[in-house]
Amino acid sequence: MTMTTTLIATARNEGPFLLEWVAYHRAIGFDRIIVLSDISEDGSEVLLDALDAVGAITHIPKSALTSPPGNGHRNRAYAYALALPEVQASDWVMVLDIDEFLNVHAGDGTVGDLLSEVGDLGDTDVISPNWRIFGNAGHALYADQPIMTTLTRANPETPVLHDKHLGIKSMFRPGPVTRIGPHRPQLNGQHTGGQLPTVWRNGSGDDVTDRLLIKGWSVNAKTRGSALAQINHYMVRSNAVFALHNLIDPPLGGEQSPLSVADHSVFNTNQVEDTSITRWSKATAREIKRLRGDAAVDQAHTDSVAAFQKLIGQMQINAAKDATDPINALLSPEKTRAIMQAQLPKPETDDDDDSVMQLVDPDDIAPRWLADLRRSDHRRGWYYSDEKFALQMTYRSTDTLIVSFDNLSSVKEPSLARETWGYPFYRSEGWSHLGVMAFEKNWFRDEALFNFIEGQAKSGLFKRFRRVVMTGTSMGAYAATAFSSLAPGCTVMAFSPQSTLDKKLVPWEERFGSGRKQDWSGRYRDAPDCCGQAKDVFIIYDPYFEPDRLHAERYQGCNIHHLKSWYSSHKSALFMRRADMLKGVMQAAVAGEMTPHLYYQMFRSRRDLPWYYHGLADHAIKAGHKGLAGTMAGYLAKNGRPAIAKSIEARIK
């Protein structure tokens, strides 16, 4: 029986790469390709229109999307695409980005071969091949040449070099799906609740349902597999492309959260050769030639390449004006080739260790804070490193000092380019900044850290500034509140904080096993006891997320302000960043203007995120108000949010 397959993608400033990506995925057998574009500066939309006109794709421009603005283009695009009749009528649907290629190892390498292999394994609802990360192969600049045959260096399959390499992309049957995201679909309650049998497989056909059924954007070393398929992910392409999409202001890529220089070192992996996809190079070249036989397609591609090269040229000119800009190092062909060569396996010798492959930190790409201290107008500062922590200080203004504390996501970051939490934002605002880095998941429970930071306070560090703001999220928020006593009169912005992990004080806390194992006796044992000398302490949390609510309620006092971030779960800072309000919240705090009234004004203006709607509906359903949730779903369906409405209706049943 013939199965219909649909591929969905969003695109912004991907013009020079569209032809190869479309041609390849048509060659391997996708029946339909739908590309939903955002506004671009490189002529992407013109090329997509031309490809639509010749029947190669269906192009849906941003202007056609019906969901309200402010929701993030990619999320709006996915919701729109899922509701399309042709998508719902497909047997299988896949979501990819333009820098991702489905590389099928099964059979002759077609989509049909993959589905045939999986079909032999029994009923399957979702297939999630994992990423294979391809580096720049020594390319610093940009040239109009095929990705598939030019970039053939990738990370080794073993060992796993970084957790961020374990991302997945998914092919799925659309029937059970209530919402799609960049990595995976969300299935309806009958599937996630066990009423209907559900099978989720990895790229080897192994059953990974337990790992991915409810949530998760990645596999692990045990649940990954690529025997049948992998996703060739060309995250860097060349350093110039990476910089243009992520490092300029504003970045031209389509990601809501652009990547950093530290991410470049994580994803620029060139350790081993993988040419498995090149068996499709001739078929892809033939399809490109056929498509360019249309004059409009050919001209649009040519114009897009020229526009892209112009954008890169302007980026080079701008970067050259600031010697501290890390883009300068990324655009050096000599340094780029040296880094790539350093990642290659060493020649075999009598020494066993010489053949071990490692993720090489690009030492010659300095973290921005170090570049600033060496070459910017703000050269005063210091770096102090200890076994389990480090502190980095940059003096810019005597008006404001931001003291930020890392959260758990940064602890295992191996790159030398690692920045302290929020550094680019504080730098752009011209604020002085003391960033405290953590190298272990110890909730900053370290006597050496206590002694060092107390010594800085006694030496008058905090008294040099008119205003001190301490901030962090989760583990970092605990530290921001706990150490606030060292800077009397400071302001604290604590996102989803833990008040303590002392089992005697919070016996109900069952999260954060590594943190609860720490020694919670002695100094800073209980953060609420340390907040008395702060001017204002803003505790931002989700009142419907029980563990965070219990911690928040332990903070009491006339200087404590509880700010509710409804339906954000434990990710209040991330929620605010996606709602584009985190920057404004911090600016108001630094200006001394933050009040609960102002906060809730800002919050109300950002309540159109799907995250908020889903959280509101889940809360109503949990409270037994299914009728209210149904009314809400009806409202959303009538106001351009059909996918969200459908998801809520599925959970009501």
XYZ file of C-alpha atoms in Angstrom:
653
model
C 0.000 0.000 0.000
C 1.365 3.435 -0.950
C 1.985 5.782 1.965
C 2.005 9.563 1.620
C 4.746 11.508 3.379
C 4.934 15.219 4.171
C 7.987 17.213 5.256
C 7.491 20.491 7.166
C 10.120 23.195 7.685
C 10.363 26.819 8.711
C 12.892 29.096 7.032
C 14.468 32.482 7.667
C 17.546 33.720 5.772
C 18.295 30.233 4.412
C 18.186 31.226 0.752
C 21.492 29.802 -0.550
C 20.792 26.426 1.080
C 17.182 25.906 0.045
C 17.739 24.348 -3.378
C 19.986 21.526 -2.169
C 17.774 20.802 0.835
C 14.590 20.664 -1.260
C 16.219 18.680 -4.065
C 17.683 16.103 -1.690
C 14.474 15.460 0.222
C 12.510 15.206 -3.017
C 15.104 12.736 -4.281
C 14.784 10.440 -1.257
C 11.039 10.280 -1.668
C 9.047 12.840 0.295
C 5.737 13.338 -1.487
C 5.095 16.845 -0.215
C 7.343 19.559 1.233
C 5.801 22.513 3.060
C 8.044 25.468 3.931
C 6.678 28.245 6.147
C 8.878 31.313 5.798
C 9.637 34.212 8.084
C 10.641 37.630 6.780
C 14.183 37.366 5.390
C 16.893 39.663 4.110
C 18.531 37.256 1.650
C 15.720 36.726 -0.843
C 14.532 33.431 0.647
C 10.873 34.244 0.108
C 11.360 34.969 -3.602
C 13.110 31.626 -4.118
C 10.445 29.777 -2.144
C 7.718 31.374 -4.277
C 9.559 30.251 -7.404
C 9.900 26.695 -6.090
C 6.208 26.710 -5.235
C 5.361 27.855 -8.754
C 7.141 24.829 -10.283
C 5.474 22.434 -7.849
C 8.577 21.529 -5.871
C 7.185 22.743 -2.530
C 4.241 24.475 -0.934
C 5.355 27.883 0.327
C 3.397 29.534 3.119
C 4.660 33.076 3.867
C 4.439 34.667 7.284
C 1.609 36.916 6.142
C -0.618 33.869 5.638
C -0.398 32.666 9.234
C -3.598 33.313 11.131
C -2.497 32.888 14.759
C -1.831 36.108 16.703
C 1.578 37.796 16.511
C 4.035 37.603 19.388
C 3.857 33.812 19.564
C 7.191 33.130 17.871
C 7.148 32.418 14.139
C 8.205 28.786 14.396
C 5.514 27.848 16.923
C 2.847 29.682 14.928
C 4.037 28.003 11.740
C 3.943 24.514 13.249
C 0.431 25.073 14.613
C -0.740 26.304 11.209
C 0.887 23.404 9.364
C -0.537 20.736 11.651
C -4.068 21.993 10.994
C -3.686 21.805 7.183
C -5.959 19.146 5.614
C -3.128 17.776 3.485
C -0.975 17.290 6.588
C -3.772 15.558 8.483
C -4.370 13.325 5.448
C -0.713 12.222 5.285
C 0.321 8.816 6.543
C 3.597 10.169 7.935
C 4.799 13.695 8.694
C 8.314 14.909 9.538
C 9.629 18.239 10.819
C 13.168 19.338 9.920
C 15.138 22.577 9.814
C 16.926 23.612 6.625
C 20.295 22.646 8.140
C 19.032 19.100 8.847
C 18.979 16.238 6.323
C 17.246 12.911 6.928
C 19.967 10.367 6.090
C 18.361 6.933 5.646
C 20.654 3.912 6.019
C 17.933 1.320 5.454
C 17.698 -0.241 1.991
C 18.522 2.153 -0.823
C 18.218 5.175 1.430
C 14.687 6.301 0.635
C 11.939 7.393 2.990
C 9.970 4.367 1.833
C 12.815 2.051 2.802
C 12.859 3.505 6.308
C 9.104 3.121 6.727
C 9.203 -0.402 5.296
C 11.858 -1.446 7.819
C 9.945 0.106 10.703
C 6.692 -1.385 9.433
C 8.212 -4.848 9.739
C 8.766 -4.165 13.447
C 5.044 -3.714 14.186
C 2.762 -0.756 14.834
C 4.777 2.431 15.226
C 3.502 5.921 15.951
C 6.745 7.950 15.993
C 10.284 7.418 14.673
C 12.975 9.672 16.134
C 16.439 9.396 14.556
C 19.164 11.208 16.472
C 21.481 13.952 15.276
C 24.913 13.398 13.796
C 26.643 16.786 14.173
C 28.772 17.872 11.195
C 31.472 20.519 11.651
C 32.784 23.144 9.240
C 35.530 20.890 7.789
C 37.914 23.828 8.055
C 35.721 26.361 6.213
C 35.786 29.814 7.794
C 34.019 31.761 5.043
C 31.093 31.061 2.720
C 30.954 29.678 -0.809
C 28.028 28.493 -2.914
C 28.838 24.780 -2.901
C 26.988 21.574 -1.939
C 26.739 20.880 1.775
C 26.488 17.114 1.353
C 29.837 16.644 -0.362
C 31.726 19.547 1.203
C 31.007 18.934 4.880
C 31.859 15.304 5.584
C 33.491 15.582 9.033
C 31.334 14.817 12.069
C 31.363 13.819 15.710
C 32.293 10.194 16.489
C 29.442 7.861 17.347
C 31.343 6.938 20.499
C 32.212 8.353 22.871
C 29.408 10.897 23.274
C 31.261 14.208 23.314
C 28.454 16.363 24.669
C 24.844 15.957 25.809
C 23.818 18.568 23.229
C 24.795 16.132 20.470
C 21.944 13.784 21.393
C 19.034 15.738 19.944
C 16.339 14.004 17.914
C 13.998 14.832 15.048
C 10.768 12.957 14.519
C 8.618 11.380 11.834
C 5.095 10.639 13.052
C 1.565 9.631 12.186
C -0.451 12.864 12.457
C -3.637 11.356 13.887
C -2.604 11.181 17.576
C -0.655 14.464 17.473
C -1.962 17.545 19.276
C 1.077 19.762 18.834
C 4.370 19.647 16.985
C 7.684 21.157 17.944
C 11.129 21.273 16.366
C 12.189 17.944 17.900
C 9.083 15.899 18.623
C 5.303 15.786 18.542
C 3.052 15.865 21.576
C 0.510 13.036 21.539
C -3.042 13.181 22.823
C -4.110 11.986 26.243
C -5.309 8.596 25.048
C -1.793 7.752 23.928
C 0.142 9.383 26.749
C -2.332 8.067 29.316
C -2.080 4.474 28.167
C -5.630 4.035 26.836
C -4.265 3.398 23.347
C -1.128 1.365 22.580
C 1.767 3.572 21.545
C 5.188 2.698 20.109
C 7.974 5.262 19.756
C 11.163 4.098 18.025
C 14.661 5.503 17.597
C 16.811 5.569 14.471
C 17.645 1.883 14.847
C 14.042 0.825 15.246
C 14.441 0.199 18.970
C 11.474 0.882 21.238
C 12.202 4.069 23.227
C 8.608 4.775 24.264
C 9.456 4.975 27.961
C 12.075 7.614 27.239
C 10.111 9.897 24.908
C 6.363 9.338 25.257
C 5.666 12.248 27.597
C 8.515 14.659 26.986
C 12.142 15.005 25.935
C 14.050 16.457 22.995
C 16.975 14.026 23.116
C 17.997 10.438 23.632
C 20.903 9.237 25.759
C 23.869 6.975 25.149
C 21.687 3.911 25.740
C 18.565 4.879 23.804
C 20.087 6.454 20.696
C 20.432 4.500 17.491
C 21.193 5.172 13.830
C 21.191 1.779 12.124
C 18.158 2.716 10.007
C 18.481 6.526 9.869
C 20.216 9.549 11.323
C 19.820 13.299 10.991
C 22.827 14.979 9.408
C 22.832 18.284 11.262
C 25.011 20.976 9.702
C 24.789 23.440 12.588
C 27.942 25.393 11.698
C 28.220 25.003 7.900
C 30.977 27.608 7.879
C 32.016 30.017 10.602
C 30.724 32.958 8.585
C 27.292 31.377 8.216
C 27.200 30.494 11.921
C 28.136 34.037 12.893
C 25.606 35.633 10.541
C 22.792 33.463 11.886
C 23.713 33.724 15.573
C 26.327 36.293 16.619
C 25.444 39.604 14.983
C 22.863 41.960 16.466
C 20.153 41.193 15.551
C 20.993 37.627 14.463
C 19.583 36.537 11.104
C 18.835 32.902 11.955
C 15.462 31.462 12.763
C 16.199 30.249 16.301
C 14.332 31.956 19.137
C 17.497 31.686 21.241
C 20.582 32.215 19.040
C 23.646 30.077 19.637
C 26.810 31.485 21.194
C 30.553 31.221 20.596
C 30.553 28.511 23.273
C 27.950 26.593 21.266
C 30.147 26.914 18.185
C 32.914 24.978 19.921
C 30.417 22.314 21.020
C 28.906 21.814 17.550
C 31.954 22.327 15.324
C 32.868 18.626 15.414
C 35.213 17.262 12.755
C 36.676 14.168 14.390
C 35.617 11.472 11.902
C 34.535 11.195 8.289
C 30.950 10.295 7.387
C 30.155 10.212 3.668
C 27.067 7.994 3.899
C 24.763 10.688 2.519
C 26.892 11.301 -0.587
C 25.349 8.321 -2.371
C 22.557 10.784 -3.110
C 24.834 13.534 -4.425
C 24.290 12.749 -8.125
C 20.523 12.408 -7.815
C 20.409 15.641 -5.819
C 22.558 17.447 -8.402
C 20.234 16.270 -11.182
C 17.190 17.555 -9.300
C 18.899 20.898 -8.650
C 19.708 21.190 -12.365
C 16.106 20.376 -13.253
C 14.748 22.981 -10.830
C 17.199 25.624 -12.051
C 15.971 24.965 -15.550
C 13.146 27.276 -14.564
C 14.376 30.827 -15.139
C 12.653 32.224 -12.032
C 14.160 29.562 -9.762
C 17.618 30.026 -11.260
C 17.527 33.813 -10.906
C 16.129 33.693 -7.373
C 18.898 31.341 -6.240
C 21.578 33.499 -7.873
C 20.171 36.638 -6.256
C 19.941 34.958 -2.870
C 23.587 33.881 -2.972
C 24.628 37.426 -3.868
C 22.519 38.892 -1.058
C 23.953 36.403 1.419
C 27.513 37.233 0.393
C 26.747 40.938 0.813
C 25.407 40.344 4.332
C 28.537 38.423 5.263
C 30.723 41.158 3.815
C 28.973 43.787 5.906
C 29.351 41.570 8.979
C 33.102 41.349 8.345
C 33.351 45.140 8.048
C 31.421 45.678 11.277
C 33.420 43.064 13.195
C 36.706 44.596 12.059
C 35.721 47.859 13.783
C 35.806 46.078 17.176
C 38.940 44.050 17.825
C 37.244 42.306 20.745
C 34.440 40.908 18.587
C 34.831 37.079 18.583
C 33.570 37.023 14.998
C 37.037 38.179 13.923
C 38.619 34.954 15.172
C 35.874 32.821 13.642
C 36.466 34.354 10.211
C 40.191 33.585 10.179
C 40.803 30.719 7.692
C 44.142 29.863 9.298
C 42.720 29.550 12.800
C 39.688 27.655 11.530
C 41.817 25.061 9.749
C 44.068 24.727 12.806
C 41.086 23.965 15.045
C 39.745 21.433 12.571
C 43.134 19.719 12.298
C 43.405 19.562 16.083
C 40.192 17.520 16.178
C 41.386 14.860 13.764
C 42.646 11.524 15.175
C 46.349 11.580 15.890
C 48.630 9.155 14.014
C 49.062 5.809 15.719
C 52.120 5.561 17.934
C 53.348 3.280 20.652
C 51.511 5.421 23.207
C 47.977 4.126 23.763
C 46.624 7.563 24.627
C 47.614 9.166 21.335
C 44.673 7.660 19.458
C 41.987 8.933 21.830
C 39.659 11.436 20.181
C 38.497 14.374 22.235
C 36.367 17.441 21.752
C 39.036 20.103 21.424
C 38.345 23.472 23.000
C 39.251 26.205 20.489
C 41.718 28.004 22.770
C 42.259 30.781 20.269
C 38.576 31.807 20.414
C 38.489 33.643 23.713
C 35.316 33.988 25.761
C 33.828 37.406 25.265
C 34.548 38.473 28.832
C 38.258 37.773 28.333
C 38.299 39.598 24.990
C 36.606 42.549 26.681
C 39.216 42.649 29.436
C 42.032 42.557 26.908
C 40.848 44.845 24.136
C 37.659 46.766 24.892
C 37.192 50.114 26.580
C 36.456 48.211 29.815
C 39.752 46.510 30.643
C 39.485 46.499 34.406
C 38.460 43.239 35.987
C 39.627 39.829 37.091
C 39.038 36.074 36.971
C 39.375 33.792 39.971
C 39.207 30.030 39.563
C 38.901 27.336 42.209
C 38.234 23.620 42.062
C 34.429 23.832 42.083
C 33.710 27.419 41.085
C 35.059 30.523 39.392
C 34.215 34.220 39.463
C 34.652 36.716 36.655
C 34.478 40.456 37.266
C 34.219 43.201 34.647
C 34.131 46.866 35.721
C 32.165 49.114 33.398
C 30.179 51.569 35.476
C 30.143 52.518 39.137
C 26.398 52.980 38.837
C 25.294 49.335 38.578
C 26.788 45.946 39.414
C 24.982 42.773 38.373
C 25.932 39.652 40.346
C 24.723 36.560 38.504
C 24.931 32.905 39.487
C 25.023 29.977 37.071
C 22.240 27.429 36.887
C 22.425 23.667 36.358
C 22.487 23.843 32.561
C 25.926 25.497 32.601
C 27.663 23.201 35.075
C 28.911 20.653 32.532
C 29.752 23.180 29.811
C 33.316 22.211 28.746
C 34.071 25.070 26.392
C 36.678 27.665 27.257
C 34.357 30.157 25.587
C 31.763 29.657 28.343
C 30.167 32.883 29.476
C 28.682 33.702 32.843
C 24.878 33.758 33.116
C 23.451 36.687 31.142
C 26.843 38.155 30.205
C 25.941 39.373 26.660
C 22.876 41.234 27.958
C 24.689 42.905 30.869
C 27.527 43.835 28.507
C 25.124 45.450 26.039
C 23.541 47.489 28.865
C 26.936 48.769 30.050
C 26.535 47.371 33.576
C 29.450 46.096 35.636
C 29.130 42.384 36.172
C 30.335 39.740 38.610
C 29.475 36.291 37.280
C 29.787 33.269 39.535
C 30.339 30.008 37.652
C 29.625 26.556 39.066
C 31.554 23.475 38.001
C 29.478 21.055 40.075
C 25.783 20.611 40.899
C 26.448 21.600 44.504
C 24.151 24.632 44.887
C 27.254 26.753 45.575
C 27.644 24.950 48.930
C 31.402 25.406 49.073
C 33.364 26.782 52.015
C 36.045 28.140 49.699
C 33.394 30.097 47.790
C 31.909 31.391 51.038
C 35.311 32.627 52.149
C 36.191 34.223 48.819
C 32.955 36.092 48.242
C 32.848 37.233 51.882
C 36.395 38.507 51.450
C 35.332 40.524 48.425
C 32.460 42.012 50.409
C 34.771 42.946 53.294
C 37.177 44.588 50.868
C 34.353 46.914 49.793
C 33.572 45.461 46.355
C 29.813 45.947 46.608
C 30.082 49.384 48.238
C 31.720 50.793 45.104
C 28.427 50.701 43.222
C 25.317 52.800 43.623
C 23.103 49.798 42.919
C 23.765 46.051 43.203
C 21.391 43.509 41.655
C 21.815 39.811 42.441
C 20.114 37.355 40.119
C 19.873 33.739 39.030
C 17.413 30.958 38.289
C 16.781 27.772 40.286
C 20.150 26.863 41.834
C 21.435 30.303 40.904
C 18.370 31.928 42.460
C 19.087 30.170 45.759
C 22.573 31.687 45.675
C 21.292 35.155 44.741
C 19.027 35.222 47.779
C 21.497 33.505 50.124
C 24.389 35.859 49.371
C 22.244 39.011 49.346
C 23.272 39.666 52.943
C 26.770 40.501 51.677
C 25.467 43.558 49.778
C 23.108 45.475 52.102
C 20.571 47.505 50.132
C 20.809 45.317 47.039
C 17.960 44.220 44.791
C 17.421 40.495 44.184
C 15.743 38.997 41.118
C 15.273 35.300 41.924
C 13.612 33.127 39.268
C 12.110 29.867 40.587
C 14.448 29.719 43.596
C 15.042 26.962 46.093
C 15.035 28.454 49.576
C 17.255 25.603 50.809
C 17.714 21.907 50.182
C 18.179 21.091 53.847
C 16.026 17.992 54.396
C 15.078 19.140 57.880
C 13.687 22.425 56.579
C 12.088 21.242 53.331
C 11.289 17.536 53.840
C 8.805 17.715 50.952
C 11.520 18.549 48.373
C 12.265 15.434 46.306
C 14.028 17.038 43.333
C 17.725 17.825 42.895
C 19.324 14.723 44.405
C 22.844 16.069 43.966
C 21.905 19.267 45.767
C 20.186 17.528 48.680
C 23.355 15.488 49.286
C 25.386 18.613 50.063
C 26.297 19.780 53.551
C 23.533 22.214 54.475
C 24.846 23.133 57.895
C 26.623 26.370 58.699
C 26.612 29.542 56.641
C 23.819 30.347 54.192
C 21.905 27.241 55.242
C 18.515 28.848 54.675
C 18.307 31.600 52.077
C 15.192 33.368 53.467
C 17.128 34.087 56.658
C 19.760 35.925 54.584
C 17.465 38.411 52.842
C 16.829 40.878 55.651
C 19.387 43.469 54.554
C 18.329 43.556 50.903
C 16.256 46.510 49.749
C 13.914 44.448 47.564
C 13.760 40.708 46.930
C 11.574 39.695 43.995
C 10.634 36.005 44.027
C 9.319 35.004 40.601
C 7.586 31.603 40.490
C 4.626 29.594 39.213
C 2.037 29.409 42.011
C 0.543 26.277 40.442
C 3.864 24.406 40.502
C 3.750 23.014 44.026
C 7.468 22.606 44.892
C 8.318 26.124 43.732
C 5.284 27.584 45.495
C 6.326 25.994 48.777
C 9.832 27.409 48.436
C 8.494 30.852 47.508
C 6.212 30.955 50.538
C 9.197 30.417 52.825
C 10.439 33.870 51.784
C 8.618 36.360 54.011
C 9.279 39.934 55.084
C 8.441 43.524 54.264
C 11.080 43.579 51.519
C 9.901 40.341 49.877
C 7.739 40.648 46.751
C 6.110 37.513 45.350
C 5.665 37.807 41.573
C 3.605 35.069 40.001
C 4.562 33.585 36.650
C 1.531 31.408 35.997
C 1.926 28.138 34.088
C 5.686 28.488 33.605
C 6.398 25.467 35.837
C 10.037 25.588 37.024
C 11.113 27.631 34.006
C 10.012 31.147 34.861
C 13.151 32.773 33.411
C 12.867 30.790 30.168
C 9.157 31.605 29.933
C 9.915 35.319 30.273
C 12.685 35.185 27.722
C 10.367 33.518 25.203
C 7.689 36.059 26.046
C 10.242 38.804 25.355
C 9.824 40.321 28.823
C 12.957 39.155 30.683
C 15.011 42.056 29.368
C 12.398 44.608 30.426
C 12.051 43.033 33.864
C 15.793 43.253 34.491
C 16.002 46.812 33.159
C 13.213 47.870 35.511
C 14.964 46.194 38.438
C 18.237 47.987 37.707
C 16.456 51.309 37.347
C 14.803 50.784 40.739
C 11.394 50.898 39.063
C 10.312 47.287 39.468
C 7.040 46.914 41.352
C 4.412 44.167 41.395
C 2.086 46.507 39.470
C 4.622 47.047 36.672
C 5.471 43.349 36.565
C 1.869 42.273 36.115
C 1.364 44.909 33.430
C 4.257 43.376 31.509
C 3.018 39.852 32.162
C -0.515 40.485 30.916
C 0.796 41.794 27.614
C 2.634 38.493 26.963
C -0.097 35.965 27.659
C -0.496 34.781 24.082
C 2.216 32.116 24.306
C 0.969 28.544 23.686
C 2.831 27.686 26.887
C 0.438 29.934 28.823
C -2.728 28.623 27.150
C -1.768 24.983 27.688
C -0.925 25.652 31.325
C -4.212 27.440 31.926
C -6.178 24.597 30.357
C -4.312 21.920 32.314
C -4.987 23.771 35.546
C -8.715 24.014 34.761
C -8.920 20.310 33.875
C -7.024 19.283 36.996
C -9.400 21.396 39.107
C -12.395 19.618 37.565
C -13.474 22.508 35.343
C -13.527 20.687 31.990
C -16.377 22.886 30.801
C -14.242 25.974 31.312
C -11.376 24.356 29.422
C -13.792 23.457 26.620
C -15.008 27.046 26.407
C -11.413 28.186 26.196
C -10.713 25.670 23.396
C -13.729 26.967 21.481
C -12.514 30.534 21.824
C -9.033 29.603 20.582
C -10.434 27.648 17.637
C -12.420 30.685 16.522
C -9.478 33.039 16.957
C -6.810 31.427 14.847
C -5.336 28.901 17.322
C -6.795 25.593 16.052
C -3.850 23.392 17.029
C -3.910 24.606 20.637
C -7.686 24.173 20.728
C -7.393 20.650 19.358
C -4.781 19.747 21.955
C -6.946 21.046 24.806
C -10.015 19.192 23.491
C -8.018 15.945 23.351
C -7.039 16.328 26.996
C -10.648 16.982 28.051
C -11.863 13.646 26.667
